[in-house]
XYZ file of C-alpha atoms in Angstrom:
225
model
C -33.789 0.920 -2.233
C -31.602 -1.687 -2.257
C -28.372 -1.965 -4.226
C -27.854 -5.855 -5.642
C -23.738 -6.181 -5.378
C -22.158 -7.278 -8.096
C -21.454 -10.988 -8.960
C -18.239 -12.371 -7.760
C -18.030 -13.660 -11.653
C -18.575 -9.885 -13.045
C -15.695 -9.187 -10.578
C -13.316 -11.474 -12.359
C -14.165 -11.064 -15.556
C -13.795 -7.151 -15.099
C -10.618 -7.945 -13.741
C -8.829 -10.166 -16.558
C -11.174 -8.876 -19.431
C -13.419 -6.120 -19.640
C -11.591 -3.556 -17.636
C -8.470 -5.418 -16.592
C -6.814 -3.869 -13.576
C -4.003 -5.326 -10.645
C -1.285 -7.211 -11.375
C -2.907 -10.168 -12.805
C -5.116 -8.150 -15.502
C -1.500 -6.481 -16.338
C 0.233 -9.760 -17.066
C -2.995 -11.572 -19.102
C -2.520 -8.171 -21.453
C 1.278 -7.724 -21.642
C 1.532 -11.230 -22.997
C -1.618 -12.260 -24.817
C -0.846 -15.159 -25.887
C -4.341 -15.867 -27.333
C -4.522 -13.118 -29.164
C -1.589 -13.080 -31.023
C -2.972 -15.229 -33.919
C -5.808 -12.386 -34.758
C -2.946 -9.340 -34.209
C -1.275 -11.379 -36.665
C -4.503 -11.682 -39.155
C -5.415 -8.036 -38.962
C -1.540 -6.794 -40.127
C -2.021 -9.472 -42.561
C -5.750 -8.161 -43.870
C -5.295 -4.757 -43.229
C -1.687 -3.934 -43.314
C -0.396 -0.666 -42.189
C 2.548 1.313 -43.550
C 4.868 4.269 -42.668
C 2.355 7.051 -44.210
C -0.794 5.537 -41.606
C -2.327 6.966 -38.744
C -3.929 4.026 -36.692
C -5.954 3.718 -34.060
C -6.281 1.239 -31.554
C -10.090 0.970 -29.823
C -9.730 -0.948 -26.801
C -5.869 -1.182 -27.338
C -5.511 -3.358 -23.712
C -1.890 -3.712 -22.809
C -0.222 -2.388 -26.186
C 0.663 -5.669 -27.889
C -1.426 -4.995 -30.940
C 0.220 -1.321 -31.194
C 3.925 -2.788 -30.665
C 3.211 -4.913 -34.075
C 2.127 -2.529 -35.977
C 4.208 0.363 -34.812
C 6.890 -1.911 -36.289
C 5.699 -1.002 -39.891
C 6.803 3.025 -39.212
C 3.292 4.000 -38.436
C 2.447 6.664 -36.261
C -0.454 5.441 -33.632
C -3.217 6.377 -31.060
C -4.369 3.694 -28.444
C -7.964 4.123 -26.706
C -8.686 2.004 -23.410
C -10.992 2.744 -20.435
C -8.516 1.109 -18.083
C -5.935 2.962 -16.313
C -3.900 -0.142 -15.644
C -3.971 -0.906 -19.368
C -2.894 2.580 -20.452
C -0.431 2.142 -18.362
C 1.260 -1.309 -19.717
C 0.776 -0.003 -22.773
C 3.017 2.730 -21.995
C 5.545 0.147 -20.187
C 5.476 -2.341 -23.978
C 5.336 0.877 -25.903
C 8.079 3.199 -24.071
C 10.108 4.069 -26.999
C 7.336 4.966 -29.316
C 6.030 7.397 -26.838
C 9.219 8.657 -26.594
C 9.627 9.223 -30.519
C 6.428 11.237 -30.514
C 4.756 8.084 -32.982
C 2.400 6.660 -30.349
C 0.118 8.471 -27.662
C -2.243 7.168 -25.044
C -5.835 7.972 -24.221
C -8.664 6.939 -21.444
C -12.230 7.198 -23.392
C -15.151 5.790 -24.192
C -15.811 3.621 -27.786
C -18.943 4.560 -27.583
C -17.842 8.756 -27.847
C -14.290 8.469 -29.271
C -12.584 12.113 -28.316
C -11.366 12.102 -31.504
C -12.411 14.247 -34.603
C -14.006 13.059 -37.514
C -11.234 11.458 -40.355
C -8.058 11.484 -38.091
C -6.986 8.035 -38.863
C -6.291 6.230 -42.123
C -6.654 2.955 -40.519
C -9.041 1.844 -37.080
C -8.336 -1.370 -35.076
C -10.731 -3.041 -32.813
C -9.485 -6.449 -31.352
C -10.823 -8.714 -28.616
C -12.938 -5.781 -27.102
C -15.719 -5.101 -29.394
C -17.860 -8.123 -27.508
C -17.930 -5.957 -24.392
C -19.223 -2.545 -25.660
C -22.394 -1.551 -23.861
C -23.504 0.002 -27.382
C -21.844 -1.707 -30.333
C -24.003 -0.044 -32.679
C -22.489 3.481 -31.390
C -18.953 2.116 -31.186
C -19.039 1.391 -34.989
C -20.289 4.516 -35.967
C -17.594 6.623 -33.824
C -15.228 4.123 -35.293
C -16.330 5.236 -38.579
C -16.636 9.157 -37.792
C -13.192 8.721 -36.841
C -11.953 6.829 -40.034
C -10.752 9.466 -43.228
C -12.773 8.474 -46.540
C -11.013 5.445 -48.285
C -9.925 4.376 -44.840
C -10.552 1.253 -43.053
C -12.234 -0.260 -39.980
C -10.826 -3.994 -38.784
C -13.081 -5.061 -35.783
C -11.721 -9.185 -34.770
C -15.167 -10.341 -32.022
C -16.597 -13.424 -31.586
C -20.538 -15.134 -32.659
C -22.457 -17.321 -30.508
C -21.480 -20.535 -31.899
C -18.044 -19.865 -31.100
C -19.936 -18.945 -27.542
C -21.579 -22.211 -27.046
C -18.765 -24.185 -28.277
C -16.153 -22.483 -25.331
C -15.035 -25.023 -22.772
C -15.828 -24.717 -18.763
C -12.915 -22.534 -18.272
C -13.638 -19.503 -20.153
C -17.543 -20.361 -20.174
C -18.190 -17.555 -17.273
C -16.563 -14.847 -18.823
C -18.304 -15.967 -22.739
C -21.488 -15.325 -20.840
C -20.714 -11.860 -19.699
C -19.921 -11.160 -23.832
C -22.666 -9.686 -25.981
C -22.410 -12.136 -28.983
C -22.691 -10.590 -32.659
C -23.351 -12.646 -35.576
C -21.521 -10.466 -39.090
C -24.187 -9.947 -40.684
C -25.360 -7.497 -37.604
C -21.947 -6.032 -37.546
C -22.072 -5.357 -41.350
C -25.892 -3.765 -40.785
C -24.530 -1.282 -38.408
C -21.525 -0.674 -40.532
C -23.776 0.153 -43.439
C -25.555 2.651 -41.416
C -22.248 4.026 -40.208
C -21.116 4.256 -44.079
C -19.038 1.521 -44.022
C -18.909 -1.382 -46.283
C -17.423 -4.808 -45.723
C -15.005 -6.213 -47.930
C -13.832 -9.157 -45.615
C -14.809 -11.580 -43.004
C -12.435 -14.251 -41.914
C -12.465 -16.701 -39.046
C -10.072 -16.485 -36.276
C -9.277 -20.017 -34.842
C -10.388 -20.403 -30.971
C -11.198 -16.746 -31.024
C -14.093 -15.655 -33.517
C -13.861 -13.660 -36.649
C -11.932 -10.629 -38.236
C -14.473 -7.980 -40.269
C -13.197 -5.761 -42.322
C -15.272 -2.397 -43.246
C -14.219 0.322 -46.148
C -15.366 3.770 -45.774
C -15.996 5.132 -49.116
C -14.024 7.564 -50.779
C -15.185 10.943 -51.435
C -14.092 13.300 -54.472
C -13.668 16.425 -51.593
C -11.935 14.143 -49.062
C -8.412 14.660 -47.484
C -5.832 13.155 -45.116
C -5.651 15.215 -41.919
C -2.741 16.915 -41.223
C -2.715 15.718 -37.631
C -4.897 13.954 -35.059
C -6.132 16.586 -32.858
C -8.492 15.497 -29.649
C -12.023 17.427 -29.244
């Protein structure tokens, strides 16, 4: 049987996107420039304090985690790229080193996590590249304590179709989700949305609740499987 190779343009956009790697995936993801408005929206929509444990699904090179370690937080950032874990690490140094951030390689789609470790989950400019969205929301909401929330910032397929020549290649390598199917699978997950807002040049922030339980507590600790 023959194996088709991949695409020169899945190369790339592995590369610089959906599992940067080398130097030049390093640099796109320690300064993200374009995502810096929607890091700024999701503090702003779903704020996190010195009494939160956040996670970080897709966390890239540790920009997102910086900001919001900044509020006294204590943290957990998920990638499947080694190069990202590790500029993460580099932007991230002194958290690691206070014991209020740590760093693991998974899956979204089987977060090896157990169920309500974090008060508050994060998914931002990575959700469009899950093989199984559907799966990624409800790990995100296995992992997410009752009363919690779930902030996922993606993009729709207007935004799509409207994206100029230069990012076109990589837009088509995105799987596309309208909110209303994001808040479907959150519903099945037991989530609820309380907020969609659009993201300029980027997509849209959606916000999820998971409800709050008479018998429910805050973990203690985040402990891996």
């Amino acid at each position: 049987m023959t194996v088709r190779s991949r695409s020169h343009g899945d190369r790339i956009t592995d590369a610089i996107a959906r599992k940067p790697s080398g130097l030049l995936g390093k640099l796109l993801f320690r300064y993200p420039f374009a995502h810096l408005t929607g890091f700024e929206l999701a503090l702003k929509l779903a704020p996190t304090s010195a009494s939160d444990v956040v996670l970080d699904v897709g966390c890239g090179g540790g920009v997102f985690l910086r900001e919001a370690l900044r509020t006294g937080c204590t943290a957990t950032g998920l990638d499947h790229s080694p190069d990202m874990l590790a500029t993460a690490a580099s932007v991230n140094a002194a958290a690691i080193r206070e014991e209020r951030l740590t760093l693991a390689e998974g899956d979204a789609g089987a977060l090896p996590f157990q169920e309500a470790s974090f008060d508050k989950v994060f998914c931002l400019n990575a959700f469009f590249f899950f093989s199984e969205p559907a799966a990624a929301i409800a790990e995100m909401a296995r992992v997410t304590r009752a009363g919690g929330s779930v902030a996922i910032l993606t993009t729709a397929k207007q935004w799509a179709c409207d994206a100029n020549w230069l990012v076109r290649p990589l837009v088509r390598r995105m799987r596309c989700h309208e909110p209303e199917t994001l808040s479907g699978w959150a519903a099945e997950a037991g989530l609820r949305t309380i907020r969609i807002e659009p993201v300029p040049k980027s997509g849209y922030l959606q916000i999820f609740e998971k409800a709050k339980h008479p018998a429910a507590r805050r973990p203690e600790a985040i402990c891996p499987v």
